[in-house]
Short mmCIF file of C-alpha atoms and ligand atoms in Angstrom, two decimals:
data_model
loop_
_atom_site.label_atom_id
_atom_site.label_comp_id
_atom_site.label_asym_id
_atom_site.label_seq_id
_atom_site.Cartn_x
_atom_site.Cartn_y
_atom_site.Cartn_z
CA MET A 1 0.00 0.00 0.00
CA ILE A 2 0.98 3.64 -0.33
CA LEU A 3 0.56 6.59 2.03
CA VAL A 4 -0.52 9.81 0.33
CA THR A 5 -0.60 13.14 2.18
CA GLY A 6 -2.69 16.18 1.28
CA SER A 7 -4.99 14.09 -0.84
CA ALA A 8 -8.21 15.89 -0.01
CA GLY A 9 -6.84 18.91 -1.90
CA PHE A 10 -6.89 19.64 -5.61
CA ILE A 11 -4.05 17.55 -7.04
CA GLY A 12 -3.95 14.95 -4.27
CA SER A 13 -7.61 14.07 -4.68
CA ASN A 14 -7.22 13.72 -8.44
CA PHE A 15 -4.20 11.49 -7.79
CA VAL A 16 -6.03 9.23 -5.33
CA LEU A 17 -9.13 9.00 -7.52
CA ASP A 18 -7.01 8.00 -10.53
CA TRP A 19 -4.93 5.61 -8.41
CA CYS A 20 -7.96 3.78 -7.06
CA ALA A 21 -9.43 3.57 -10.57
CA GLN A 22 -6.24 2.05 -11.98
CA HIS A 23 -4.63 0.02 -9.14
CA ASP A 24 -5.69 -2.63 -6.67
CA GLU A 25 -3.11 -1.34 -4.24
CA PRO A 26 -4.70 0.34 -1.19
CA VAL A 27 -4.10 3.97 -0.23
CA VAL A 28 -3.90 5.54 3.21
CA ASN A 29 -4.79 9.18 2.84
CA LEU A 30 -3.52 11.63 5.49
CA ASP A 31 -4.93 15.15 5.30
CA LYS A 32 -5.35 17.91 7.88
CA LEU A 33 -8.48 19.19 6.11
CA THR A 34 -7.51 22.86 6.06
CA TYR A 35 -9.76 25.24 4.10
CA ALA A 36 -8.28 23.62 0.94
CA GLY A 37 -9.02 20.03 1.93
CA ASN A 38 -12.44 18.78 0.91
CA LEU A 39 -13.68 15.25 1.55
CA GLU A 40 -16.38 15.82 -1.06
CA ASN A 41 -13.60 15.43 -3.65
CA LEU A 42 -13.25 11.83 -2.47
CA ALA A 43 -16.97 11.08 -2.09
CA THR A 44 -16.87 8.32 -4.72
CA LEU A 45 -14.33 6.42 -2.56
CA LYS A 46 -16.49 6.49 0.58
CA ASP A 47 -17.32 2.80 0.51
CA ASN A 48 -14.08 1.68 -1.14
CA PRO A 49 -12.24 -0.64 1.30
CA ARG A 50 -8.95 0.13 -0.49
CA HIS A 51 -9.09 3.79 0.59
CA ILE A 52 -8.49 4.73 4.23
CA PHE A 53 -8.85 8.37 5.19
CA VAL A 54 -7.13 9.76 8.29
CA GLN A 55 -7.48 13.38 9.36
CA GLY A 56 -4.15 14.65 10.69
CA ASP A 57 -1.10 16.83 10.26
CA ILE A 58 2.10 15.80 8.45
CA GLY A 59 3.87 17.68 11.27
CA ASP A 60 2.51 15.20 13.82
CA ALA A 61 5.44 12.76 13.73
CA ALA A 62 3.85 10.45 16.33
CA LEU A 63 0.70 10.07 14.21
CA VAL A 64 2.69 9.56 11.01
CA GLY A 65 4.92 7.04 12.80
CA ARG A 66 1.84 5.09 13.95
CA LEU A 67 0.34 5.08 10.45
CA LEU A 68 3.60 3.88 8.92
CA ALA A 69 4.00 1.12 11.52
CA GLU A 70 0.39 -0.01 11.14
CA HIS A 71 0.08 0.07 7.34
CA GLN A 72 3.68 -0.64 6.29
CA PRO A 73 3.48 1.35 3.02
CA ARG A 74 5.99 0.79 0.21
CA ALA A 75 5.89 4.51 -0.64
CA VAL A 76 4.89 7.91 0.70
CA VAL A 77 3.70 10.58 -1.76
CA ASN A 78 3.72 14.04 -0.20
CA PHE A 79 1.23 16.55 -1.61
CA ALA A 80 0.39 18.21 1.73
CA ALA A 81 1.17 21.91 1.65
CA GLU A 82 -0.17 25.40 1.88
CA SER A 83 -0.30 26.17 -1.83
CA HIS A 84 -1.64 29.65 -2.61
CA VAL A 85 0.82 32.48 -3.33
CA ASP A 86 -1.65 35.28 -2.46
CA ARG A 87 -2.43 33.66 0.91
CA SER A 88 1.32 33.36 1.59
CA ILE A 89 1.63 37.11 1.06
CA HIS A 90 -1.20 37.86 3.51
CA GLY A 91 0.00 35.31 6.09
CA PRO A 92 3.25 33.39 5.57
CA GLU A 93 3.35 31.61 8.92
CA ASP A 94 1.15 28.63 7.99
CA PHE A 95 3.41 28.10 4.96
CA ILE A 96 6.51 27.83 7.12
CA GLN A 97 4.69 25.60 9.57
CA THR A 98 3.36 23.06 7.07
CA ASN A 99 5.71 23.29 4.11
CA VAL A 100 8.97 23.54 6.07
CA VAL A 101 8.43 22.29 9.64
CA GLY A 102 5.72 19.80 8.59
CA THR A 103 7.88 18.33 5.81
CA PHE A 104 10.77 18.04 8.28
CA HIS A 105 8.66 16.06 10.80
CA LEU A 106 7.28 13.89 8.01
CA LEU A 107 10.80 13.14 6.80
CA GLU A 108 11.89 12.26 10.33
CA ALA A 109 9.01 9.83 10.77
CA VAL A 110 9.67 8.29 7.34
CA ARG A 111 13.40 8.00 8.04
CA ALA A 112 12.73 6.13 11.29
CA TYR A 113 10.29 3.77 9.53
CA TRP A 114 12.54 3.18 6.50
CA GLY A 115 15.52 2.59 8.81
CA GLY A 116 13.64 -0.36 10.32
CA LEU A 117 12.85 -2.01 6.98
CA GLU A 118 15.00 -4.79 5.62
CA GLY A 119 16.04 -6.34 2.31
CA ASP A 120 13.88 -5.61 -0.74
CA ARG A 121 11.32 -3.69 1.29
CA LYS A 122 14.02 -1.22 2.29
CA ALA A 123 15.56 -1.06 -1.17
CA ASP A 124 12.20 -0.60 -2.90
CA PHE A 125 10.79 2.04 -0.55
CA ARG A 126 10.22 5.53 -2.06
CA PHE A 127 9.45 8.99 -0.66
CA LEU A 128 8.08 11.14 -3.48
CA HIS A 129 7.92 14.87 -2.78
CA VAL A 130 5.57 16.91 -4.96
CA SER A 131 6.93 20.39 -5.57
CA THR A 132 6.56 23.34 -7.89
CA ASP A 133 8.38 25.20 -10.65
CA GLU A 134 7.98 28.38 -8.56
CA VAL A 135 11.12 27.44 -6.57
CA TYR A 136 13.19 28.46 -9.62
CA GLY A 137 11.96 32.08 -9.55
CA SER A 138 10.97 34.20 -12.52
CA LEU A 139 12.18 34.02 -16.14
CA GLY A 140 12.77 36.86 -18.58
CA ARG A 141 10.78 36.76 -21.83
CA ASP A 142 13.54 35.09 -23.86
CA ASP A 143 15.19 32.96 -21.16
CA PRO A 144 15.27 29.19 -21.69
CA ALA A 145 12.73 27.18 -19.70
CA PHE A 146 13.62 25.81 -16.23
CA THR A 147 15.68 22.64 -16.26
CA GLU A 148 16.29 20.52 -13.15
CA THR A 149 19.65 22.24 -12.63
CA HIS A 150 18.27 25.77 -12.71
CA ARG A 151 19.30 27.79 -9.65
CA TYR A 152 16.72 28.05 -6.86
CA GLU A 153 15.53 31.69 -6.65
CA PRO A 154 12.12 31.61 -4.89
CA ASN A 155 10.39 34.98 -4.68
CA SER A 156 7.22 34.50 -2.61
CA PRO A 157 6.82 33.11 0.91
CA TYR A 158 5.04 30.15 -0.76
CA SER A 159 7.85 29.36 -3.18
CA ALA A 160 10.51 29.97 -0.50
CA SER A 161 8.78 27.48 1.80
CA LYS A 162 8.52 24.90 -1.01
CA ALA A 163 12.19 25.49 -1.85
CA ALA A 164 13.11 24.84 1.78
CA SER A 165 11.13 21.59 1.73
CA ASP A 166 12.89 20.49 -1.47
CA HIS A 167 16.26 21.14 0.17
CA LEU A 168 15.30 19.06 3.20
CA VAL A 169 14.21 16.19 0.96
CA ARG A 170 17.48 16.41 -0.94
CA ALA A 171 19.49 16.47 2.30
CA TYR A 172 17.70 13.37 3.64
CA HIS A 173 18.83 11.50 0.55
CA HIS A 174 22.36 12.84 0.62
CA THR A 175 22.90 12.42 4.36
CA TYR A 176 20.79 9.42 5.33
CA GLY A 177 20.35 7.67 2.00
CA LEU A 178 16.54 7.99 2.15
CA PRO A 179 15.29 6.92 -1.32
CA VAL A 180 13.60 10.16 -2.36
CA LEU A 181 12.20 11.47 -5.63
CA THR A 182 11.20 15.10 -6.24
CA THR A 183 8.91 16.47 -8.94
CA ASN A 184 8.73 20.18 -9.78
CA CYS A 185 5.60 20.85 -11.78
CA SER A 186 4.13 23.88 -13.51
CA ASN A 187 0.64 25.36 -12.89
CA ASN A 188 -2.11 22.73 -12.83
CA TYR A 189 -5.76 23.15 -13.75
CA GLY A 190 -8.73 20.78 -13.88
CA PRO A 191 -11.50 19.28 -11.71
CA TYR A 192 -11.65 20.01 -7.94
CA HIS A 193 -9.46 23.12 -8.25
CA PHE A 194 -10.29 25.46 -5.38
CA PRO A 195 -11.74 28.73 -6.73
CA GLU A 196 -9.09 30.94 -5.13
CA LYS A 197 -6.75 30.08 -8.04
CA LEU A 198 -7.01 31.82 -11.40
CA ILE A 199 -8.85 29.37 -13.67
CA PRO A 200 -11.61 28.17 -11.31
CA LEU A 201 -12.02 31.72 -9.97
CA LEU A 202 -12.65 32.96 -13.52
CA ILE A 203 -15.27 30.30 -14.21
CA VAL A 204 -17.05 30.79 -10.89
CA ASN A 205 -17.01 34.61 -11.07
CA ALA A 206 -18.04 34.71 -14.73
CA LEU A 207 -21.12 32.55 -14.07
CA ALA A 208 -22.02 34.64 -11.01
CA GLY A 209 -21.85 37.87 -13.06
CA LYS A 210 -18.88 39.08 -11.02
CA ALA A 211 -15.65 40.86 -12.02
CA LEU A 212 -12.85 38.78 -13.59
CA PRO A 213 -9.82 40.26 -11.76
CA VAL A 214 -6.61 40.46 -13.80
CA TYR A 215 -3.56 41.39 -11.73
CA GLY A 216 -1.43 44.16 -13.27
CA ASP A 217 -1.23 44.06 -17.08
CA GLY A 218 -2.18 40.36 -17.33
CA GLN A 219 0.96 39.60 -19.34
CA GLN A 220 2.49 37.27 -16.73
CA ILE A 221 3.16 33.86 -18.23
CA ARG A 222 2.46 30.48 -16.64
CA ASP A 223 3.03 27.00 -18.13
CA TRP A 224 -0.25 25.10 -17.73
CA LEU A 225 -0.68 21.35 -17.24
CA TYR A 226 -3.96 19.42 -16.95
CA VAL A 227 -4.03 17.89 -13.46
CA LYS A 228 -4.54 14.30 -14.71
CA ASP A 229 -1.27 14.63 -16.65
CA HIS A 230 0.50 15.74 -13.48
CA CYS A 231 -0.92 12.65 -11.73
CA SER A 232 0.30 10.35 -14.52
CA ALA A 233 3.76 11.94 -14.27
CA ILE A 234 3.87 11.27 -10.52
CA ARG A 235 2.86 7.63 -11.04
CA CYS A 236 5.57 7.33 -13.69
CA VAL A 237 8.28 8.86 -11.44
CA LEU A 238 7.18 6.66 -8.54
CA GLU A 239 7.47 3.58 -10.71
CA LYS A 240 10.59 4.35 -12.75
CA GLY A 241 12.34 7.41 -11.30
CA ARG A 242 15.94 7.16 -10.12
CA THR A 243 16.24 7.87 -6.40
CA GLY A 244 17.78 11.19 -5.46
CA GLU A 245 16.71 12.65 -8.82
CA VAL A 246 14.52 15.65 -9.58
CA TYR A 247 12.05 15.60 -12.49
CA ASN A 248 10.49 18.75 -13.93
CA VAL A 249 6.92 18.20 -15.10
CA GLY A 250 5.21 20.51 -17.57
CA GLY A 251 2.88 20.67 -20.51
CA TRP A 252 4.76 22.93 -22.93
CA ASN A 253 1.83 25.34 -22.66
CA GLU A 254 3.05 28.82 -21.90
CA LYS A 255 0.18 31.29 -21.81
CA ALA A 256 -0.20 34.90 -20.69
CA ASN A 257 -2.84 35.31 -17.98
CA LEU A 258 -4.95 37.58 -20.18
CA ASP A 259 -5.03 34.91 -22.90
CA ILE A 260 -6.27 32.41 -20.29
CA VAL A 261 -9.01 34.85 -19.28
CA HIS A 262 -10.13 35.29 -22.90
CA THR A 263 -10.03 31.53 -23.55
CA VAL A 264 -12.24 30.82 -20.51
CA CYS A 265 -14.63 33.65 -21.51
CA GLY A 266 -14.83 32.28 -25.07
CA LEU A 267 -15.65 28.75 -23.86
CA LEU A 268 -18.35 30.05 -21.52
CA ASP A 269 -19.79 32.21 -24.35
CA GLU A 270 -20.10 28.99 -26.34
CA LEU A 271 -21.24 26.57 -23.62
CA ARG A 272 -23.28 28.79 -21.26
CA PRO A 273 -23.96 32.16 -22.96
CA ARG A 274 -24.89 35.13 -20.79
CA ALA A 275 -28.62 35.80 -20.57
CA ASP A 276 -28.13 39.27 -22.10
CA GLY A 277 -26.16 37.80 -25.03
CA LYS A 278 -23.08 39.92 -24.22
CA PRO A 279 -19.60 38.31 -24.01
CA TYR A 280 -18.18 37.32 -20.62
CA SER A 281 -15.07 39.35 -21.48
CA GLU A 282 -17.12 42.46 -20.52
CA GLN A 283 -16.58 41.35 -16.91
CA ILE A 284 -12.75 41.61 -17.13
CA ARG A 285 -11.26 44.15 -14.70
CA PHE A 286 -7.57 45.04 -14.39
CA VAL A 287 -6.72 45.33 -10.67
CA THR A 288 -3.68 46.14 -8.54
CA ASP A 289 -0.84 43.69 -9.18
CA ARG A 290 0.37 41.01 -6.75
CA PRO A 291 3.45 42.24 -4.82
CA GLY A 292 6.63 40.59 -6.16
CA HIS A 293 4.61 38.97 -8.96
CA ASP A 294 6.76 36.49 -10.92
CA ARG A 295 6.67 37.40 -14.60
CA ARG A 296 7.19 34.08 -16.32
CA TYR A 297 7.45 30.36 -15.54
CA ALA A 298 8.28 27.75 -18.16
CA ILE A 299 9.21 24.10 -17.65
CA ASP A 300 11.69 22.16 -19.74
CA ALA A 301 10.16 18.68 -19.42
CA ARG A 302 12.69 16.85 -21.61
CA LYS A 303 14.33 14.87 -18.80
CA ILE A 304 11.17 13.06 -17.69
CA GLU A 305 10.30 12.35 -21.32
CA ARG A 306 13.78 11.14 -22.23
CA GLU A 307 14.46 9.05 -19.11
CA LEU A 308 11.01 7.82 -18.16
CA GLY A 309 9.02 8.15 -21.37
CA TRP A 310 6.37 10.44 -19.85
CA LYS A 311 4.42 12.92 -21.99
CA PRO A 312 1.19 14.82 -21.28
CA ALA A 313 -1.96 13.42 -22.87
CA GLU A 314 -3.87 16.70 -23.06
CA THR A 315 -3.18 19.86 -25.01
CA PHE A 316 -4.23 23.11 -23.35
CA GLU A 317 -7.23 23.32 -25.68
CA THR A 318 -8.57 19.85 -24.77
CA GLY A 319 -7.79 20.23 -21.06
CA ILE A 320 -9.36 23.64 -20.60
CA ARG A 321 -12.53 22.53 -22.42
CA LYS A 322 -12.82 19.50 -20.11
CA THR A 323 -12.26 21.77 -17.12
CA VAL A 324 -14.96 24.28 -18.06
CA HIS A 325 -17.37 21.39 -18.70
CA TRP A 326 -16.53 19.93 -15.28
CA TYR A 327 -17.34 23.19 -13.49
CA LEU A 328 -20.58 23.59 -15.43
CA ASP A 329 -21.57 20.01 -14.54
CA ASN A 330 -20.55 20.30 -10.86
CA GLN A 331 -22.23 23.47 -9.67
CA ASP A 332 -23.15 21.78 -6.37
CA TRP A 333 -19.47 21.17 -5.60
CA VAL A 334 -18.81 24.84 -6.35
CA SER A 335 -21.64 26.11 -4.12
CA ASN A 336 -20.45 23.87 -1.28
CA VAL A 337 -16.89 25.23 -1.34
CA LEU A 338 -18.07 28.85 -1.44
CA SER A 339 -18.38 28.83 2.35
CA GLY A 340 -18.07 31.66 4.85
CA ASN A 341 -14.35 31.00 4.99
CA TYR A 342 -14.09 31.45 1.23
CA ARG A 343 -16.06 34.69 1.31
CA GLN A 344 -13.74 36.11 3.98
CA TRP A 345 -10.75 35.29 1.77
CA VAL A 346 -12.28 37.03 -1.26
CA GLU A 347 -12.96 40.12 0.87
CA LYS A 348 -9.37 40.15 2.19
CA ASN A 349 -7.62 39.58 -1.15
CA TYR A 350 -9.65 41.78 -3.47
CA ALA A 351 -10.88 44.64 -1.21
CA GLY A 352 -7.48 46.36 -1.26
CA ARG A 353 -7.06 46.10 -5.06
CA THR A 354 -8.24 49.14 -7.01
CA GLU A 355 -9.21 48.90 -10.69
P1 NAD B 1 -4.26 22.34 -2.24
O1 NAD B 1 -4.06 23.58 -1.44
O2 NAD B 1 -5.47 22.23 -3.12
O3 NAD B 1 -4.29 21.06 -1.27
C1 NAD B 1 -3.40 20.91 -0.21
C2 NAD B 1 -3.93 19.80 0.69
O4 NAD B 1 -2.99 19.62 1.78
C3 NAD B 1 -5.28 20.12 1.33
O5 NAD B 1 -6.12 19.01 1.26
C4 NAD B 1 -4.92 20.43 2.79
O6 NAD B 1 -5.97 20.11 3.70
C5 NAD B 1 -3.71 19.56 2.99
N1 NAD B 1 -2.82 20.04 4.07
C6 NAD B 1 -2.40 21.31 4.27
N2 NAD B 1 -1.60 21.36 5.35
C7 NAD B 1 -1.50 20.08 5.82
C8 NAD B 1 -0.81 19.48 6.89
N3 NAD B 1 -0.05 20.22 7.72
N4 NAD B 1 -0.91 18.15 7.07
C9 NAD B 1 -1.69 17.39 6.26
N5 NAD B 1 -2.39 17.91 5.23
C10 NAD B 1 -2.29 19.24 5.01
O7 NAD B 1 -2.93 22.16 -3.07
P2 NAD B 1 -2.69 21.51 -4.51
O8 NAD B 1 -2.86 22.55 -5.54
O9 NAD B 1 -3.44 20.26 -4.59
O10 NAD B 1 -1.13 21.20 -4.42
C11 NAD B 1 -0.65 19.95 -3.91
C12 NAD B 1 0.86 19.95 -3.94
O11 NAD B 1 1.31 20.16 -5.28
C13 NAD B 1 1.48 21.07 -3.10
O12 NAD B 1 2.62 20.55 -2.47
C14 NAD B 1 1.87 22.13 -4.12
O13 NAD B 1 2.98 22.86 -3.70
C15 NAD B 1 2.20 21.27 -5.33
N6 NAD B 1 2.01 21.90 -6.65
C16 NAD B 1 0.83 22.52 -6.95
C17 NAD B 1 0.66 23.08 -8.22
C18 NAD B 1 -0.64 23.74 -8.62
O14 NAD B 1 -0.71 24.31 -9.72
N7 NAD B 1 -1.69 23.68 -7.82
C19 NAD B 1 1.69 23.00 -9.16
C20 NAD B 1 2.88 22.34 -8.81
C21 NAD B 1 3.02 21.79 -7.55
P1 TYD B 2 -2.65 31.38 -9.31
O1 TYD B 2 -3.74 30.54 -9.90
O2 TYD B 2 -2.83 31.98 -7.97
O3 TYD B 2 -1.32 30.48 -9.39
P2 TYD B 2 0.25 30.92 -9.16
O4 TYD B 2 0.31 32.23 -8.48
O5 TYD B 2 0.74 29.79 -8.31
O6 TYD B 2 0.86 30.94 -10.54
O7 TYD B 2 -2.36 32.55 -10.35
C1 TYD B 2 -2.03 32.29 -11.70
C2 TYD B 2 -1.71 33.61 -12.34
O8 TYD B 2 -2.91 34.40 -12.42
C3 TYD B 2 -0.72 34.45 -11.55
O9 TYD B 2 0.14 35.13 -12.47
C4 TYD B 2 -1.58 35.44 -10.79
C5 TYD B 2 -2.76 35.66 -11.73
N1 TYD B 2 -4.06 35.96 -11.07
C6 TYD B 2 -4.83 37.04 -11.54
O10 TYD B 2 -4.42 37.77 -12.47
N2 TYD B 2 -6.02 37.29 -10.93
C7 TYD B 2 -6.49 36.53 -9.88
O11 TYD B 2 -7.59 36.84 -9.34
C8 TYD B 2 -5.71 35.40 -9.45
C9 TYD B 2 -6.19 34.53 -8.32
C10 TYD B 2 -4.51 35.15 -10.08
#
């Protein structure tokens, strides 16, 4: 069996759903259920005996130690993190606590467990750490895309905390020999994406007749990957990756934010036209930029393709269409996540931004 952390969140829940659909191997799912964790994402696994959910913190080494001893997993996949750049700007402390201190305690518990394994079980054990391209910092317009050897230059409290966690994972391999794998992936989008992030926020706001907030000039570039492709990359690295190695994961889909906004508006115009017949793009508003906003991310995904044979299945066009369809078909999920907590966040993040 495998232990997956943070799997009630966006990417983790997609990973566990895909895993349970494709494997017989059971999953223990450890998640603290912060504002970003949502058991509704895993509702279809409720009666699945191969999925065990445990609410808890990766920083609780005693709990993690107990889970490892009881379930004897052959791998740990670590998704658990605070993940939103804007939230890290408003309040960095939770990011340090979970992403740095939490990862450290998790590594300690895993090291103790792995140290007690023997023979093939010890040799075959893997700790896969899911990280982000944001640790590499910001690229100029004509710079080559991030390779695995690009210097770490994190610019936000979020990316700095993820960078710190990557360094700890690296050190546990180098110092203790823990068989680790690290993936650094570009921006994901797809089902179960919490509507604080750009793409789901656009869909939700557009349908509610609200403003579509574009930070600054909207010319910041992100490299977008459909979440199911990220999940397939993680499965591939877990199966075939060389321990101690880092694999960059990306979709070769660099897009300016404003182009994303227009693409989403165009799809909604087609699939769910406004009652007044006007285009959703009328709702676009340019608002105050994010402090320290990284200008461009781009992933060079040649290593994972060359060494492990992984490639994304979706283009941006197919993935974004699936995503918009999913949100249109899952309005109940959307209404359930738009809780009081979510409304307070929207007030905090957007109230101070002038048009
Ligand atoms: P998310 O915020 O949607 O989910 C995070 C999950 O972790 C939530 O279920 C939350 O309850 C849980 N969690 C938070 N703190 C915890 C703790 N201390 N102990 C246990 N569980 C805890 O995030 P996501 O977008 O699904 O990202 C998952 C991972 O992938 C993160 O490590 C993130 O850095 C990385 N990543 C995300 C993206 C992206 O575009 N979203 C891209 C590359 C890498
Ligand atoms: P986001 O989805 O928060 O991901 P990240 O900051 O990790 O890349 O944001 C994606 C891009 O969209 C980023 O450049 C910030 C921008 N953005 C907006 O322009 N408006 C918004 O309301 C949000 C949430 C993000």
